[in-house]
Coordinates of C-alpha atoms and ligand atoms in Angstrom, one line a residue:
M2 CA 58.2 101.8 87.0
D3 CA 60.5 104.7 87.3
D4 CA 63.7 103.7 88.9
E5 CA 65.4 107.0 89.2
K6 CA 69.2 106.7 89.3
I7 CA 72.1 109.0 88.3
K8 CA 75.8 108.9 88.0
I9 CA 78.0 110.4 90.6
E10 CA 79.6 112.9 88.2
D11 CA 76.2 114.2 87.2
I12 CA 75.1 115.6 90.5
K13 CA 75.5 119.2 91.3
P14 CA 77.1 120.1 94.7
D15 CA 74.5 121.4 97.1
K16 CA 75.2 121.7 100.8
S17 CA 71.5 121.9 101.6
L18 CA 70.9 118.4 100.4
R19 CA 71.7 115.2 102.3
I20 CA 73.4 112.1 101.2
L21 CA 73.1 108.9 103.1
T22 CA 75.0 105.6 102.7
G23 CA 75.5 102.7 105.0
D24 CA 77.5 99.6 105.6
R25 CA 76.7 96.4 107.4
P26 CA 79.4 95.8 110.0
T27 CA 80.2 92.2 109.1
G28 CA 83.9 92.6 108.2
K29 CA 86.7 95.1 107.6
L30 CA 86.5 97.1 104.4
H31 CA 88.7 96.1 101.4
I32 CA 89.8 97.9 98.2
G33 CA 86.6 96.8 96.5
H34 CA 84.8 99.1 98.9
Y35 CA 87.6 101.7 98.5
F36 CA 87.2 102.1 94.7
G37 CA 83.5 101.3 94.7
S38 CA 82.3 103.7 97.4
L39 CA 84.8 105.1 99.9
K40 CA 86.7 107.3 97.5
S41 CA 83.6 108.9 96.3
R42 CA 82.3 109.4 99.8
V43 CA 85.4 111.4 100.6
E44 CA 84.6 113.7 97.6
L45 CA 80.9 113.9 98.4
Q46 CA 81.5 115.1 101.9
D47 CA 82.6 118.5 100.5
K48 CA 79.6 118.8 98.3
F49 CA 76.6 117.7 100.4
E50 CA 75.6 117.1 104.0
T51 CA 76.8 113.6 104.3
F52 CA 75.6 110.8 106.6
I53 CA 77.2 107.3 106.9
E54 CA 75.3 104.7 108.8
V55 CA 76.9 101.7 110.5
A56 CA 74.0 99.4 110.0
D57 CA 74.4 97.0 112.9
V58 CA 70.7 96.2 113.1
Q59 CA 70.7 95.3 109.4
A60 CA 73.8 93.2 109.9
L61 CA 72.0 91.2 112.5
T62 CA 69.3 90.2 110.0
D63 CA 71.7 87.6 108.6
N64 CA 74.0 87.4 111.6
F65 CA 71.5 87.2 114.4
N66 CA 73.3 84.1 115.7
N67 CA 76.6 86.0 115.8
P68 CA 76.3 89.2 117.8
D69 CA 80.0 89.3 118.7
K70 CA 81.0 89.5 115.0
V71 CA 78.7 92.5 114.5
K72 CA 79.8 94.3 117.6
Q73 CA 83.5 93.8 116.8
N74 CA 83.1 95.1 113.3
V75 CA 81.4 98.4 114.3
S76 CA 84.6 100.1 115.3
Q77 CA 86.6 98.4 112.5
I78 CA 84.2 100.0 110.0
V79 CA 84.4 103.4 111.6
M80 CA 88.3 103.2 111.6
D81 CA 88.3 102.2 107.9
E82 CA 86.1 105.2 107.1
L83 CA 88.3 107.6 109.1
A84 CA 91.5 106.1 107.6
V85 CA 90.4 106.8 104.0
G86 CA 89.7 110.4 104.8
I87 CA 86.1 110.6 106.0
D88 CA 86.3 113.7 108.1
P89 CA 84.0 113.6 111.2
N90 CA 83.7 117.4 111.0
K91 CA 82.1 117.1 107.6
T92 CA 80.4 113.7 107.7
T93 CA 78.1 112.3 110.4
I94 CA 79.0 108.7 111.1
F95 CA 76.3 107.1 113.3
L96 CA 75.1 103.8 114.7
Q97 CA 71.8 102.4 113.6
S98 CA 70.9 100.6 116.8
L99 CA 71.1 103.8 118.8
I100 CA 68.4 105.5 116.6
P101 CA 65.2 103.8 117.8
E102 CA 63.2 106.1 115.5
I103 CA 64.5 104.0 112.6
A104 CA 63.0 100.8 114.2
E105 CA 59.7 102.7 114.9
L106 CA 59.5 103.9 111.3
T107 CA 60.1 100.4 110.1
V108 CA 57.0 99.2 111.9
F109 CA 54.9 102.0 110.3
Y110 CA 56.2 101.2 106.8
S111 CA 55.6 97.5 107.2
N112 CA 51.9 98.1 106.5
L113 CA 52.7 99.7 103.2
V114 CA 54.5 96.8 101.6
T115 CA 53.3 93.3 100.8
I116 CA 55.1 90.0 101.4
A117 CA 54.9 89.2 97.7
R118 CA 56.6 92.5 96.8
L119 CA 59.5 91.8 99.2
Q120 CA 59.9 88.3 97.9
R121 CA 60.1 89.7 94.4
N122 CA 62.9 92.1 95.3
P123 CA 65.9 90.9 93.2
T124 CA 68.5 91.8 95.8
V125 CA 66.6 90.0 98.6
K126 CA 66.0 87.0 96.3
T127 CA 69.7 86.6 95.4
E128 CA 70.7 87.0 99.0
I129 CA 68.2 84.4 100.3
A130 CA 69.5 82.0 97.7
Q131 CA 73.1 82.6 99.0
K132 CA 72.1 82.1 102.6
R133 CA 70.4 78.7 102.4
E134 CA 72.7 77.4 105.1
L135 CA 71.5 80.0 107.6
F136 CA 67.8 80.1 106.7
G137 CA 67.1 76.6 105.5
E138 CA 63.6 76.2 104.0
S139 CA 62.2 79.4 105.3
V140 CA 63.6 82.9 105.6
T141 CA 63.1 85.0 108.7
Y142 CA 60.6 87.8 108.8
G143 CA 63.5 90.2 109.7
F144 CA 65.6 89.3 106.8
L145 CA 62.7 89.4 104.3
G146 CA 61.8 92.8 105.7
Y147 CA 65.2 94.4 105.7
P148 CA 64.4 96.6 102.6
V149 CA 61.7 98.2 104.8
S150 CA 64.2 98.9 107.5
Q151 CA 66.6 100.3 104.9
A152 CA 63.8 102.6 103.6
A153 CA 63.5 103.8 107.2
D154 CA 67.3 104.4 107.3
I155 CA 67.1 106.6 104.3
T156 CA 63.9 108.5 104.9
S157 CA 64.7 109.2 108.6
F158 CA 67.3 111.6 107.4
D159 CA 65.4 113.1 104.5
A160 CA 68.2 112.0 102.2
T161 CA 68.0 113.2 98.6
Y162 CA 70.8 111.0 97.3
V163 CA 71.9 107.5 98.2
P164 CA 75.2 106.4 96.7
V165 CA 75.1 102.6 96.2
G166 CA 76.4 99.8 94.0
E167 CA 74.4 98.3 91.2
D168 CA 73.2 95.4 93.5
Q169 CA 71.4 97.9 95.8
L170 CA 69.3 99.5 93.2
P171 CA 66.2 97.3 93.9
L172 CA 66.3 98.4 97.5
I173 CA 66.3 102.1 96.7
E174 CA 63.4 101.5 94.2
Q175 CA 61.5 99.7 97.0
C176 CA 62.1 102.7 99.3
R177 CA 60.7 105.0 96.7
E178 CA 57.6 102.9 96.4
I179 CA 57.1 103.0 100.2
V180 CA 57.5 106.8 100.2
R181 CA 55.0 107.2 97.4
K182 CA 52.5 105.0 99.2
F183 CA 53.0 106.8 102.5
N184 CA 52.6 110.2 100.9
S185 CA 49.5 109.2 99.0
I186 CA 47.8 107.8 102.1
Y187 CA 48.9 110.2 104.9
G188 CA 49.7 113.3 102.8
K189 CA 53.0 114.5 101.4
T190 CA 55.6 114.0 104.2
L191 CA 58.6 112.1 102.9
R192 CA 61.1 112.6 100.2
E193 CA 61.7 110.1 97.4
P194 CA 65.5 109.4 97.4
I195 CA 67.6 109.1 94.2
A196 CA 70.1 106.3 93.8
V197 CA 73.6 107.5 92.8
L198 CA 75.8 105.0 91.0
S199 CA 79.5 105.0 91.5
S200 CA 81.3 105.2 88.2
N201 CA 83.8 102.5 89.1
G202 CA 81.4 99.7 89.6
R203 CA 82.6 96.5 91.0
I204 CA 86.3 95.6 91.5
K205 CA 87.3 92.0 90.7
G206 CA 89.2 89.8 93.2
L207 CA 92.9 88.9 92.9
D208 CA 91.9 85.5 91.6
G209 CA 89.9 86.9 88.8
N210 CA 86.5 86.3 90.5
E211 CA 83.9 89.0 89.6
K212 CA 83.5 89.8 93.2
M213 CA 85.9 90.6 96.0
G214 CA 85.0 89.3 99.4
K215 CA 86.1 87.9 102.7
S216 CA 84.4 84.5 102.1
L217 CA 86.1 84.2 98.8
G218 CA 89.6 84.9 100.3
N219 CA 90.5 87.1 97.4
A220 CA 90.4 90.6 98.9
I221 CA 93.0 93.2 99.8
Y222 CA 92.0 94.9 103.0
L223 CA 92.7 98.5 103.9
S224 CA 94.2 97.2 107.1
D225 CA 96.6 94.7 105.4
D226 CA 100.3 95.2 106.2
E227 CA 103.1 95.2 103.6
T228 CA 103.9 91.5 104.1
T229 CA 100.2 90.5 103.6
I230 CA 100.0 92.6 100.4
K231 CA 103.2 91.0 99.1
E232 CA 101.9 87.5 99.7
K233 CA 98.5 88.2 98.1
V234 CA 99.9 89.9 95.0
M235 CA 102.5 87.1 94.5
N236 CA 99.7 84.6 94.4
A237 CA 97.5 86.6 92.0
V238 CA 96.4 85.1 88.7
T239 CA 98.5 86.1 85.6
D240 CA 98.4 85.0 82.0
K241 CA 98.8 81.3 82.6
N242 CA 99.9 80.6 79.0
R243 CA 103.2 82.4 79.6
I244 CA 105.9 80.0 80.6
K245 CA 109.1 81.8 79.8
K246 CA 109.8 85.4 80.5
D247 CA 110.1 86.2 76.8
D248 CA 106.8 84.6 75.8
P249 CA 104.4 87.3 74.6
G250 CA 101.7 87.8 77.2
N251 CA 98.1 88.9 77.2
P252 CA 97.5 91.6 79.9
N253 CA 93.8 91.4 79.4
I254 CA 93.6 88.1 81.1
C255 CA 96.0 89.0 83.9
M256 CA 94.8 90.2 87.3
V257 CA 98.1 91.9 88.0
Y258 CA 97.6 94.1 85.0
Y259 CA 94.0 94.7 86.1
Y260 CA 95.3 96.0 89.4
H261 CA 98.0 98.1 87.8
N262 CA 95.1 99.9 86.2
L263 CA 93.8 100.8 89.6
F264 CA 97.0 101.6 91.4
T265 CA 99.7 102.6 88.8
N266 CA 99.9 105.8 86.8
K267 CA 98.4 105.7 83.3
E268 CA 101.7 106.2 81.4
E269 CA 103.3 103.3 83.2
V270 CA 100.3 101.1 82.7
K271 CA 100.6 101.7 78.9
N272 CA 104.3 100.7 79.1
I273 CA 103.4 97.6 81.2
C274 CA 100.9 96.6 78.5
E275 CA 103.3 97.0 75.6
E276 CA 106.2 95.2 77.4
C277 CA 104.0 92.3 78.4
K278 CA 102.6 91.9 74.8
K279 CA 106.2 91.9 73.4
G280 CA 107.5 89.4 76.0
K281 CA 109.8 92.0 77.5
R282 CA 108.6 91.8 81.0
G283 CA 108.8 89.2 83.7
C284 CA 105.7 88.5 85.8
V285 CA 107.7 88.5 89.0
A286 CA 109.1 92.0 88.4
C287 CA 105.6 93.1 87.3
K288 CA 104.1 91.9 90.5
K289 CA 106.9 93.6 92.5
Q290 CA 106.0 96.8 90.8
L291 CA 102.4 96.4 91.6
I292 CA 103.2 95.7 95.3
E293 CA 105.0 99.0 95.3
S294 CA 102.1 100.9 93.7
I295 CA 99.6 99.4 96.1
N296 CA 101.7 100.2 99.1
N297 CA 102.1 103.8 97.9
E298 CA 98.4 104.2 97.9
L299 CA 97.6 102.3 101.1
K300 CA 100.5 103.6 103.2
P301 CA 98.8 106.8 104.3
I302 CA 95.5 104.9 104.9
R303 CA 97.3 102.3 106.9
D304 CA 99.1 105.0 109.0
K305 CA 95.9 106.8 109.7
R306 CA 94.2 103.6 110.7
A307 CA 97.0 102.7 113.0
Y308 CA 96.5 106.1 114.7
Y309 CA 92.9 105.3 115.4
E310 CA 93.7 101.7 116.5
Q311 CA 95.8 103.2 119.3
R312 CA 92.9 105.5 120.3
P313 CA 89.7 103.5 120.7
N314 CA 88.1 106.2 122.8
E315 CA 88.5 108.8 120.1
V316 CA 86.8 106.4 117.6
K317 CA 84.0 105.8 120.1
D318 CA 83.5 109.6 120.7
I319 CA 83.3 110.2 116.9
L320 CA 80.6 107.6 116.5
M321 CA 78.7 108.7 119.6
S322 CA 78.7 112.4 118.7
G323 CA 77.7 111.5 115.1
T324 CA 74.9 109.4 116.5
N325 CA 73.6 112.2 118.8
H326 CA 73.5 114.5 115.8
A327 CA 71.8 111.9 113.6
R328 CA 69.2 111.2 116.3
E329 CA 68.1 114.8 116.5
I330 CA 67.2 114.7 112.8
A331 CA 65.5 111.3 113.1
K332 CA 63.4 112.7 115.9
E333 CA 62.3 115.6 113.7
T334 CA 61.2 113.2 111.0
M335 CA 59.4 111.0 113.4
K336 CA 57.4 114.0 114.6
K337 CA 56.3 114.8 111.1
V338 CA 55.5 111.2 110.4
K339 CA 53.4 110.8 113.5
K340 CA 51.5 114.0 112.7
S341 CA 50.7 112.7 109.3
M342 CA 49.6 109.3 110.6
K343 CA 47.5 110.9 113.3
L344 CA 49.7 109.4 116.0
D345 CA 50.6 112.8 117.4
Y346 CA 49.5 112.4 121.0
Ligands
LIG426 N1 72.3 97.3 102.4 C1 73.5 98.0 102.4 C2 74.7 97.0 102.0 O1 74.6 95.8 102.3 C3 73.9 98.7 103.7 C4 72.9 99.8 104.1 C5 72.2 99.8 105.2 C6 72.6 101.0 103.3 N2 71.4 100.9 105.2 C7 71.6 101.7 104.1 C8 73.0 101.5 102.1 C9 71.1 102.9 103.6 C10 72.5 102.7 101.7 C11 71.5 103.4 102.4 O2 75.7 97.5 101.5
SF4_427 FE1 100.6 90.0 83.9 FE2 102.7 91.6 84.1 FE3 102.9 89.0 83.7 FE4 102.0 90.5 81.7 S1 104.0 90.6 82.7 S2 101.2 88.5 82.4 S3 100.8 92.0 82.9 S4 102.1 89.9 85.4

């Protein structure tokens, strides 16, 4: 199986190529998203024609019983994107549910994938195991099939590159398989997308958990205010073996140090490491310094977010005009697909 994937620093800028990424609107974005994907999206928008999908239909596959949650988070996600520097003049931000061509394409693709293949998809498998409470003994047809719908998201826009985290690779691979099958049956119509891995990988939670997330309660949100950041950092896990200020510490088991690496300049991080090891640094002071570094980075983001929070209509306009533009492209793809499938009545 060839699972083509490349690193973000290895792709050559080319404005004639498209990038597509997406997020399920199920919660506000946190700094795990920021380092894992948002920062690179801001860079990529100058190098490619960039599309960001707010995947509300996909969010419903495991939140079908909670439509309010999905709806509320649509504008939250858009504001998060704009706050970090996604520029609507460069990037098309659009809403999945307003592009019916994606749903139509999903139906056509569903003939090209077997149930067994979907059940074998590692991402789907893991997620089903995590969602026992929602699905009970048997998973829904919609959830099992969401990789098919994601393949429709990607191919509707003829995307060349799809920047994703490690956990999404099986979905891109499945998309590539669908494309190959489609092209072999109906003639060459679709492009096989390439997964682009972010160099940062996954950011750990403040509690040392491998993953940062809302349900885990260990995340720093882009929308967190200064007081919230302070509380969270003050509760972060440090080297528990240190009792007195002059006990030598081990920064490598300390989450405060881990976060200094993300937010504080390199020279100072070296200094923190040395001082900690020599027992010349108190954890409280170290945490205070981290709070300052985080606030320095998040302040402009927070301010920009506040601007959009005051202007819901502007946020809506950005999403709607992006969606209109995206729909034009999806329509063109649908025309080609229908022609190949002999459905061009
Ligand atoms: N499945 C992705 C996630 O949970 C979100 C997503 C939806 C996506 N459509 C996409 C990602 C298309 C990349 C391309 O994060
Ligand atoms: Fe962590 Fe800083 Fe305390 Fe060392 S001094 S254990 S790096 S918080």
